[in-house]
XYZ file of C-alpha atoms in Angstrom:
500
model
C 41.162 -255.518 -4.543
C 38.038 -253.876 -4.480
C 36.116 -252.524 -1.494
C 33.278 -254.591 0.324
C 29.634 -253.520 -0.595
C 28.387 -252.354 2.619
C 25.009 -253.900 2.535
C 23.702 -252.119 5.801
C 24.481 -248.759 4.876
C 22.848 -249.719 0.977
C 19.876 -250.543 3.050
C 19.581 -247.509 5.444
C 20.217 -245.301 2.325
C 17.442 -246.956 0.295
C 14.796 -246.323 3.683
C 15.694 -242.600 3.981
C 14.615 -242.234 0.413
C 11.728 -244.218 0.511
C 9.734 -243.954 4.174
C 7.047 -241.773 4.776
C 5.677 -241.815 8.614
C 2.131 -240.131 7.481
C 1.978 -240.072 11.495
C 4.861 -238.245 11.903
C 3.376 -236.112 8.919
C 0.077 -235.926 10.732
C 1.843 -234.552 13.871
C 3.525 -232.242 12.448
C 0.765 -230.250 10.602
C -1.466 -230.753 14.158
C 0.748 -228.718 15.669
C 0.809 -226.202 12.960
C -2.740 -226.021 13.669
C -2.371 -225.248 16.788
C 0.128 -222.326 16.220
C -2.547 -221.286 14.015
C -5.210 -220.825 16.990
C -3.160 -218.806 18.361
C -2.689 -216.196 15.816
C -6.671 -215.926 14.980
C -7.322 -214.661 18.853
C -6.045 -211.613 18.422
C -8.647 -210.453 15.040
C -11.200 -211.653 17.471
C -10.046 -209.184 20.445
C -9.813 -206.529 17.589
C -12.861 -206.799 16.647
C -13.945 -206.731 19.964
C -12.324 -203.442 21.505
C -13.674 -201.902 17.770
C -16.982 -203.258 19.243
C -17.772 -205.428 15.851
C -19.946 -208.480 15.956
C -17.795 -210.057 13.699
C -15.355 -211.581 16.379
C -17.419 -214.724 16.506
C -15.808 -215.375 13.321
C -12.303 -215.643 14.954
C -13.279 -217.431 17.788
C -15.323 -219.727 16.157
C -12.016 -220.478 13.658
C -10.206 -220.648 16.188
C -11.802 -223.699 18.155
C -12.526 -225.385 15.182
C -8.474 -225.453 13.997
C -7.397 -226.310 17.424
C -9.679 -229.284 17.706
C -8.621 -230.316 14.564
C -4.725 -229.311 15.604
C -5.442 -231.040 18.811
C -6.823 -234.386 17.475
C -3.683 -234.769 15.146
C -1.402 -234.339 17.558
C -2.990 -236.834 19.876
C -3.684 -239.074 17.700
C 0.183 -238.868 16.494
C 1.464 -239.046 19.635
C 4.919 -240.479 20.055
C 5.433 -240.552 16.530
C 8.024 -237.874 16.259
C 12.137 -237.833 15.897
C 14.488 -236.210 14.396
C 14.661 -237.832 11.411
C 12.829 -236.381 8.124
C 13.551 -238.903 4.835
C 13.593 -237.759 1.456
C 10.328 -238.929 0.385
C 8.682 -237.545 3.754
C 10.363 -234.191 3.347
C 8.497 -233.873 0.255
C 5.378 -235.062 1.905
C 5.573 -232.554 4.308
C 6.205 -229.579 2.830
C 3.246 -229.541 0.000
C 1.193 -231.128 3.058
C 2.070 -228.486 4.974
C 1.407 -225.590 3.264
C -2.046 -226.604 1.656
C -3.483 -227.992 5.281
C -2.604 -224.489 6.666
C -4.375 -222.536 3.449
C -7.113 -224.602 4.432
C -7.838 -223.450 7.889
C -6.785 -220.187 6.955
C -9.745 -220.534 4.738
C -11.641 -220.855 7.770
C -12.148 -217.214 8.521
C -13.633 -216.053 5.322
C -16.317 -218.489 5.051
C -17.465 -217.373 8.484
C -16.787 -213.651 7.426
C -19.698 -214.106 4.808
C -20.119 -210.482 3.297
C -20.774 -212.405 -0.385
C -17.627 -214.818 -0.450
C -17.748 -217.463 -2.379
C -15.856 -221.116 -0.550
C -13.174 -220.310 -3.959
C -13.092 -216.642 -2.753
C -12.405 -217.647 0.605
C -9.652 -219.940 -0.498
C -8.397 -217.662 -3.069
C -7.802 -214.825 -0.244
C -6.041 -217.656 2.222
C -3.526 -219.019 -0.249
C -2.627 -215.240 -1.803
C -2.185 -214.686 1.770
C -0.255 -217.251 3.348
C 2.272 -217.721 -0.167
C 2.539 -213.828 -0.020
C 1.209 -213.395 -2.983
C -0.988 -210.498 -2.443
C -3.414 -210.518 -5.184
C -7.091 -209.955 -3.501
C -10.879 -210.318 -4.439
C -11.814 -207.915 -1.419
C -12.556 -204.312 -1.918
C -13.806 -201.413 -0.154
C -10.963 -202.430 2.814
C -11.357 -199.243 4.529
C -14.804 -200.158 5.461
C -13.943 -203.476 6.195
C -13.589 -204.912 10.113
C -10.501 -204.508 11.345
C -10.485 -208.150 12.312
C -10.618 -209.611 8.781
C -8.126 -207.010 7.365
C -5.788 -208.040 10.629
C -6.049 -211.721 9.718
C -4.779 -210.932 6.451
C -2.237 -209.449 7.419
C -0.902 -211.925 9.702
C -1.824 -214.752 7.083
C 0.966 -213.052 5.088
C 3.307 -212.338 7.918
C 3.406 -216.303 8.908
C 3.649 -217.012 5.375
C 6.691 -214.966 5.387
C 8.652 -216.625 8.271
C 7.369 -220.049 6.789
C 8.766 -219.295 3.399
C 12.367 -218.728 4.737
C 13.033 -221.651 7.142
C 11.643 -223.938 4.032
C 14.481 -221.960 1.888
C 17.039 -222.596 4.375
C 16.568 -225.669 5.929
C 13.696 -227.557 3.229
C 14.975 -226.943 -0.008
C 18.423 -227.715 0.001
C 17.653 -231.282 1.847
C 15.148 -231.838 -1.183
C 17.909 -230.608 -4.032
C 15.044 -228.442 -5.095
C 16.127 -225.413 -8.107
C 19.517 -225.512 -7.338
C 18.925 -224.807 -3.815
C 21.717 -227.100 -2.685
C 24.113 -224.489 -3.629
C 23.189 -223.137 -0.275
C 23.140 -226.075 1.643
C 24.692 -226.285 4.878
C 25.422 -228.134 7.836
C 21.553 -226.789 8.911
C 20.034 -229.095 5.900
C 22.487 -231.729 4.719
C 21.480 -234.932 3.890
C 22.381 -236.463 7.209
C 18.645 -236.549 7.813
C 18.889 -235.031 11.568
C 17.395 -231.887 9.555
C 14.634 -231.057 12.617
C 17.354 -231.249 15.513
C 20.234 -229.335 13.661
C 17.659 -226.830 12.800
C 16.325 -225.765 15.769
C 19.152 -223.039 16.294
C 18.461 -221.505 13.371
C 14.760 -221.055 13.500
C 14.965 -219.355 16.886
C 17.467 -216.706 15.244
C 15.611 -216.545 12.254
C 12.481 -216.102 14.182
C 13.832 -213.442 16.402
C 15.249 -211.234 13.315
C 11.489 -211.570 11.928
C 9.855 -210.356 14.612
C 12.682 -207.153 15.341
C 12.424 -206.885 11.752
C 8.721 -206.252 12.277
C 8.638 -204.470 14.681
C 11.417 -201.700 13.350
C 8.886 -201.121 10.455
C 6.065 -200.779 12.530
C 7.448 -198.509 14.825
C 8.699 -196.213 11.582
C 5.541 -196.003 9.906
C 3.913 -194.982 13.744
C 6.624 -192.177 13.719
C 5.859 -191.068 10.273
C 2.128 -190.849 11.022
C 0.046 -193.931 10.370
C -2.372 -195.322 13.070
C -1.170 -197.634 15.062
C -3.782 -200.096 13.546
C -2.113 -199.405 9.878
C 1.142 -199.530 11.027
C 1.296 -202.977 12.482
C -0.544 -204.812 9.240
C 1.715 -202.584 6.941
C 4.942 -203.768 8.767
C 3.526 -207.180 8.880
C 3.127 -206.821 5.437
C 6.182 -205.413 4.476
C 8.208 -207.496 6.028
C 6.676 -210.387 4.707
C 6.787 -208.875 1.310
C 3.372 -210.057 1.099
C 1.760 -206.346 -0.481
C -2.140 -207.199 1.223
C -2.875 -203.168 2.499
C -5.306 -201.886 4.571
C -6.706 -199.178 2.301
C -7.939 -199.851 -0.765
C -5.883 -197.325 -2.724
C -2.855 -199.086 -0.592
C 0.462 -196.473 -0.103
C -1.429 -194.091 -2.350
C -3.398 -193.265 0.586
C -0.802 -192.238 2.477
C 0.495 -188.734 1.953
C 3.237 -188.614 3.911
C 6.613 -188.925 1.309
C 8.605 -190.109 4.573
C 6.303 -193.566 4.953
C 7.021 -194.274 0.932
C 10.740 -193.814 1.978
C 10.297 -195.851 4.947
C 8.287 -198.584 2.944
C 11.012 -198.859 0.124
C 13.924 -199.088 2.978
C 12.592 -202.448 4.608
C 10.906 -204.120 1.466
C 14.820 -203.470 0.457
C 15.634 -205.046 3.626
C 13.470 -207.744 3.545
C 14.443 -208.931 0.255
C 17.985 -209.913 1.634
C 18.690 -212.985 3.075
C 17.686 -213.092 6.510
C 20.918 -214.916 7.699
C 22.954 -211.690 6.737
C 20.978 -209.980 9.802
C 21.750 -213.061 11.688
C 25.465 -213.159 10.992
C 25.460 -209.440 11.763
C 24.415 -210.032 15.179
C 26.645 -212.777 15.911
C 29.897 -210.692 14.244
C 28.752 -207.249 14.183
C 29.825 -207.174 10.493
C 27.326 -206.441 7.325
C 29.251 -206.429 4.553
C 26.833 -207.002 2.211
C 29.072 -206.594 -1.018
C 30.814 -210.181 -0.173
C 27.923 -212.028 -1.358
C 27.685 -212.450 -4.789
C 23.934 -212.723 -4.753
C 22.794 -209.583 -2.317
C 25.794 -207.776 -4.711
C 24.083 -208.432 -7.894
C 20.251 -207.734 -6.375
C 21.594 -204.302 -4.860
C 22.778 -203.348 -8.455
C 20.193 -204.715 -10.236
C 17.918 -202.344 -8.211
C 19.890 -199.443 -8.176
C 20.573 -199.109 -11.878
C 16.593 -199.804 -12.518
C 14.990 -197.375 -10.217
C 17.901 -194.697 -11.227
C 17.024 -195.403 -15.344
C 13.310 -195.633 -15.007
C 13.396 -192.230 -12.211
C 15.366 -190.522 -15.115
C 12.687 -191.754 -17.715
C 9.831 -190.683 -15.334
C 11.785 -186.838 -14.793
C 12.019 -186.122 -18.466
C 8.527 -187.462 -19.287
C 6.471 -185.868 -16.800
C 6.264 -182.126 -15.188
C 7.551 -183.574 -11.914
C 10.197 -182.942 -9.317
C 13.341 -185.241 -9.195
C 12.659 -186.202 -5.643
C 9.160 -186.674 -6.275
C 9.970 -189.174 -9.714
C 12.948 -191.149 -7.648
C 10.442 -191.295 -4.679
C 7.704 -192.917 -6.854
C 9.973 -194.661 -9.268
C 11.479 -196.430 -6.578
C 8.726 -197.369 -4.309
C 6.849 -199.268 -7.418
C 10.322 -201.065 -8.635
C 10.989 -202.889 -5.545
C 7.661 -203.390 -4.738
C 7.724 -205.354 -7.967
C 11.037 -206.822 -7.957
C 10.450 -207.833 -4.054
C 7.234 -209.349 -5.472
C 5.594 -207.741 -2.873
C 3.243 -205.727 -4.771
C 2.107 -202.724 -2.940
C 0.907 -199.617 -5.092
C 1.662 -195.856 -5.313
C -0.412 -194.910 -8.066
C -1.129 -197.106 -10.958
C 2.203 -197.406 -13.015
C 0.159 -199.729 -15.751
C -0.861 -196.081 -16.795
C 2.987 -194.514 -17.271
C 2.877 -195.974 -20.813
C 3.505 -199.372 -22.552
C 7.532 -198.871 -21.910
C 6.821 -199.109 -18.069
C 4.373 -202.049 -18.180
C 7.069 -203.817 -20.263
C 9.684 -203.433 -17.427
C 7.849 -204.024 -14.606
C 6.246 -207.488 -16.525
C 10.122 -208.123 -16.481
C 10.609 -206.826 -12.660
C 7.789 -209.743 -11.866
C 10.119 -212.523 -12.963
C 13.398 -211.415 -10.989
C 12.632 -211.635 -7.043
C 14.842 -211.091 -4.338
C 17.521 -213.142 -2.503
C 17.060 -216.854 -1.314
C 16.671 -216.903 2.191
C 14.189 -213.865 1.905
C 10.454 -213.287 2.068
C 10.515 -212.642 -1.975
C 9.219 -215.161 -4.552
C 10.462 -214.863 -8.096
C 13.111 -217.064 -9.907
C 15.724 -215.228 -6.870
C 18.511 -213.250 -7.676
C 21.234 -216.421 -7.452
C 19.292 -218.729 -10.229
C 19.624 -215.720 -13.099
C 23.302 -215.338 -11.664
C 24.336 -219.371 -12.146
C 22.172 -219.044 -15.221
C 24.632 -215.706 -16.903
C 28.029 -217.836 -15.752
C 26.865 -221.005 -17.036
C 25.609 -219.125 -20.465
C 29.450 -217.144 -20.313
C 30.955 -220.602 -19.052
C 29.338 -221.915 -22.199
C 30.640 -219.433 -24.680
C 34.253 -219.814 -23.433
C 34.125 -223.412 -24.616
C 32.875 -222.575 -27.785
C 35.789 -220.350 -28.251
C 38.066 -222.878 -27.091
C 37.112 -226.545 -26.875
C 39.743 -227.904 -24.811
C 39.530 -225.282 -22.373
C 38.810 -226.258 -18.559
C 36.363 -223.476 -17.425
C 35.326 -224.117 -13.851
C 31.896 -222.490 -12.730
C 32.372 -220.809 -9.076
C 29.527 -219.043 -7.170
C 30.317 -217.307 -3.833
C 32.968 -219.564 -3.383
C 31.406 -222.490 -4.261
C 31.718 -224.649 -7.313
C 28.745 -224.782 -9.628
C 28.219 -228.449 -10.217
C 26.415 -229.754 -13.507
C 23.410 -231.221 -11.332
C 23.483 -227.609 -9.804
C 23.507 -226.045 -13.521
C 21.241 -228.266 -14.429
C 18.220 -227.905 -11.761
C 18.748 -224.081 -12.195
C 18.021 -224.388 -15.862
C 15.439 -226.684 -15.321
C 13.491 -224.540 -12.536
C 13.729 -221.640 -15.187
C 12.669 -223.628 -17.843
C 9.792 -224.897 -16.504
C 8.565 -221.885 -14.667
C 8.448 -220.083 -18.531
C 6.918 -223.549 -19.436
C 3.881 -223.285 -16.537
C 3.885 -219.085 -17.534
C 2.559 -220.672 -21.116
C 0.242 -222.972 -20.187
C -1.239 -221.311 -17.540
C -1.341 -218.292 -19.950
C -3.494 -220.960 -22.569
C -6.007 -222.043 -20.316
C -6.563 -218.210 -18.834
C -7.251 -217.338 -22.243
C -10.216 -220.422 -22.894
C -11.091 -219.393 -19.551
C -12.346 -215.869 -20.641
C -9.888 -213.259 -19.634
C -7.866 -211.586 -22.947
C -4.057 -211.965 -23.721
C -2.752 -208.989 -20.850
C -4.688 -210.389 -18.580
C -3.959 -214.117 -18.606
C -0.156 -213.806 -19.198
C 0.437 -211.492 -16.310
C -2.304 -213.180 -14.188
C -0.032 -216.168 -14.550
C 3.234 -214.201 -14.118
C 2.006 -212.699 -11.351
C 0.626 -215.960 -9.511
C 3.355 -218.242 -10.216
C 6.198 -215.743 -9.148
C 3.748 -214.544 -6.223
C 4.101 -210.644 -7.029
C 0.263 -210.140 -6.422
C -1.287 -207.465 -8.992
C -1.129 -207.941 -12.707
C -1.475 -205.724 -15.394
C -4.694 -206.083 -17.073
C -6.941 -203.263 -16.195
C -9.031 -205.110 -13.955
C -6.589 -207.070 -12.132
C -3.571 -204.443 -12.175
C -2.499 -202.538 -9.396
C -5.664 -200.370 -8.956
C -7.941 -203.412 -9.568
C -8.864 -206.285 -7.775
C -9.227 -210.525 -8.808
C -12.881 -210.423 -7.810
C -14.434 -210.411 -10.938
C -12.799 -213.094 -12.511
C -14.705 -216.560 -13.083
C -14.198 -219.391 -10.475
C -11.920 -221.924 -12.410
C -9.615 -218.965 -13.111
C -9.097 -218.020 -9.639
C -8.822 -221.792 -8.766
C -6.318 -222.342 -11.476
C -4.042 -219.397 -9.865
C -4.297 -220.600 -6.405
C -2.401 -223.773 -7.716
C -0.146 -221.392 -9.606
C 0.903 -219.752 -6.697
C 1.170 -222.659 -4.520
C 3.595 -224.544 -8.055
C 5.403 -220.885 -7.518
C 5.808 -220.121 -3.553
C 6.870 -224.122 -3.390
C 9.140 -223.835 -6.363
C 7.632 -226.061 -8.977
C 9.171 -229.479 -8.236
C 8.201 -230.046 -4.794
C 4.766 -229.690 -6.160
C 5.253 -231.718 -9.147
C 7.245 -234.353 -7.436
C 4.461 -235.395 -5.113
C 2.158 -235.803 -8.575
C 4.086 -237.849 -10.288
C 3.696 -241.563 -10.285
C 7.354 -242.522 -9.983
C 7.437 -240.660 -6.170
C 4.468 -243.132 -4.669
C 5.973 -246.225 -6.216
């Protein structure tokens, strides 16, 4: 006999998919802005103790967000629960993130100093996707305020990108991201409530996080000043320096070392620091995906500091030092410099245009395809093969535990696929734009996997994206928003199907 059709429950199903509260929307990014307020006081009291003028430019962003932050939320008032639908999610998270590159955008019209309103914008988004690639130079004679707000652009960027990993994604199904869903963002659709655990520990290993880096690099000799926006930085593997020649300009071998430790660190998933304190265990080598990253790393910075030995009249300590600041700097997508490795020869700038694609772990600071989707990607491939060989064998797909499911396989394959696809595109139009072959395709690499520096000569490590037209720097602001939001979420919201 078969079962009833539960008519209700049909019903309640087709609303979570299909509301969106632009209210509850609304509220939401008011009260961003209001967070927001908050963090552009302190650039204004910096610039004030350094006795600059430019601390008007703070406080003048500053009242101008929280009005705006302010009037949302009152307006919105009452509008909130716990419940975040499908549709909505998706809503909310593009909504999100460009609202809050717009006030960040705030500060650098105000700043003046020959910024253009798509320079200003092009400096908020790099800095709140941690992307790092810049149009300002001559930062050492820069106000500290501006280079502060930067920094702290990046570091909320950071913390923002990792609760959307953990709790966003895997509601929305986004790249395969469900593979690390849990009972923090199931599809029960009490996402905000079940969450709020979570963001308080993953706040609170942030901000230790932070402040362990900062108070290294004070020990091993930078100013206090450069040690907080180089931890903030770091952490937040976000690469936006202080100086203009970035770790180059520091001497000291011990703050490389120091550097290369937490970009390491902070290209793990931040629940393994969380679990640590809870258990007091860190035994990173049971997950599959920190395993394979650690490895990955190792056997790359010992090849290439082998390479760099034999090549060059250099000590071994001195080529592993170098060798393995740049590679994780690169594979963390975080893009700081020591030196310009675009000049080690056309081998290096072929592996480190492959280090831009790889990333971290999920549930880190790092953008990049992540460490997990080129792991399902290799089984399925192997999976695959074993078939071949033998058609009626049953091969079952297991990751961490966890079975690999064909609509898993599949939005893996898909986010790769269309992240090469964009890479192409975005390479085309670069090109019409004006800028020659190295610099469009690793322009696009570079904004779309949000590693910062390319590796054209102007817009490589040692460069800066100042001198590229307008439409080209507007084109990779999108790109890095497609790339820190993972493609679909973006492309979702622009499709027709979503608003009907």
């Amino acid at each position: 006999m078969a079962e009833p059709i539960d008519h209700a429950n049909r019903a309640r199903s087709r609303k979570r998919v299909a509301v969106i509260d632009f209210h509850r929307i609304s509220y939401v990014i008011g009260m961003m802005f209001l967070v927001m307020t908050v963090f552009m006081l302190p650039p204004a009291l910096t610039d004030i103790l350094a006795g600059n003028p430019d601390y008007w430019v703070f406080f003048g962003s500053a009242f101008i967000t929280g009005f705006l932050g302010l009037m949302m939320v009152m307006s919105s008032r009452g509008a909130w629960s716990d419940e975040i639908y499908l549709k909505e999610g998706f809503v909310l998270t593009v909504a999100s993130w460009i609202a809050l590159c717009l006030v960040a955008t705030i500060p650098y019209v105000f700043f003046g100093r020959g910024l253009s309103l798509t320079d200003a914008w092009f400096e908020a988004v790099s800095g709140l996707t941690t992307t790092g690639a810049t149009i300002l130079d001559n930062l050492d004679e820069l106000p500290p305020g501006i280079l502060l707000w930067r920094s702290i652009t990046q570091w909320i960027g950071g913390i923002g990108i990792v609760l959307m990993a953990l709790i966003m994604l895997p509601f929305l199904r986004v790249g395969g991201m469900q593979l690390f869903q849990t009972e923090n963002s199931d599809r029960s659709d009490k996402i905000v409530a079940k969450s709020s655990e979570l963001v308080r520990l993953i706040a609170t290993t942030y901000f230790v996080m932070t402040a362990l880096a900062g108070i290294a690099y004070a020990l091993a000799g930078m100013s206090a000043f450069d040690a907080l926006n180089h931890a903030m930085t770091t952490i937040a593997t976000g690469g936006f320096s202080t100086r203009d020649l970035s770790f180059g300009y520091f001497e000291n071998p011990w703050i490389h070392w120091i550097a290369t430790f937490f970009l390491i660190a902070a290209s793990l998933p931040l629940v393994l620091y969380v679990k640590f304190v809870r258990t007091g265990n860190l035994n990173v080598w049971n997950d599959m995906q920190v395993r394979g990253f650690l490895r990955f790393v190792g056997t790359a910075v010992i090849l290439l500091s082998l390479w760099y030995y034999f090549t060059r009249e250099v000590e071994l300590a001195t080529a592993l030092r170098i060798v393995a600041f740049n590679t994780i700097s690169i594979i963390s997508t975080a893009g700081f410099s020591l030196g310009d490795y675009t000049a080690w020869g056309p081998g290096a700038v072929g592996v480190f245009f492959m280090f831009m694609f790889m990333g971290g772990c999920t549930g880190s600071t790092t953008g990049g395809m992540k460490t997990f989707r080129l792991q399902v990607m290799l089984i399925t491939a192997r999976n695959y093969l074993k078939q071949l060989v033998s058609p009626n064998r049953v091969v079952v797909s297991v990751y961490n535990g966890k079975q690999i499911t064909p609509e898993i396989s599949a939005s893996v394959l898909a986010y790769i696929s269309l992240m090469f696809i964009c890479i192409m595109l975005f390479t085309l139009v670069l090109s019409f734009l004006g800028l020659d072959f190295t610099d469009s395709v690793s322009a696009a690499t570079s904004a779309l996997a949000n590693v910062g520096p390319a590796l054209g000569p102007e817009i490589g490590p040692s460069g800066t994206f100042k001198n590229l037209p307008a439409d080209s720097k507007l084109l990779l602001t999108f790109g890095m928003l497609l790339g820190r939001l993972e493609f679909f979420t973006v492309l979702v919201v622009l499709s027709r199907d979503f608003w009907r």
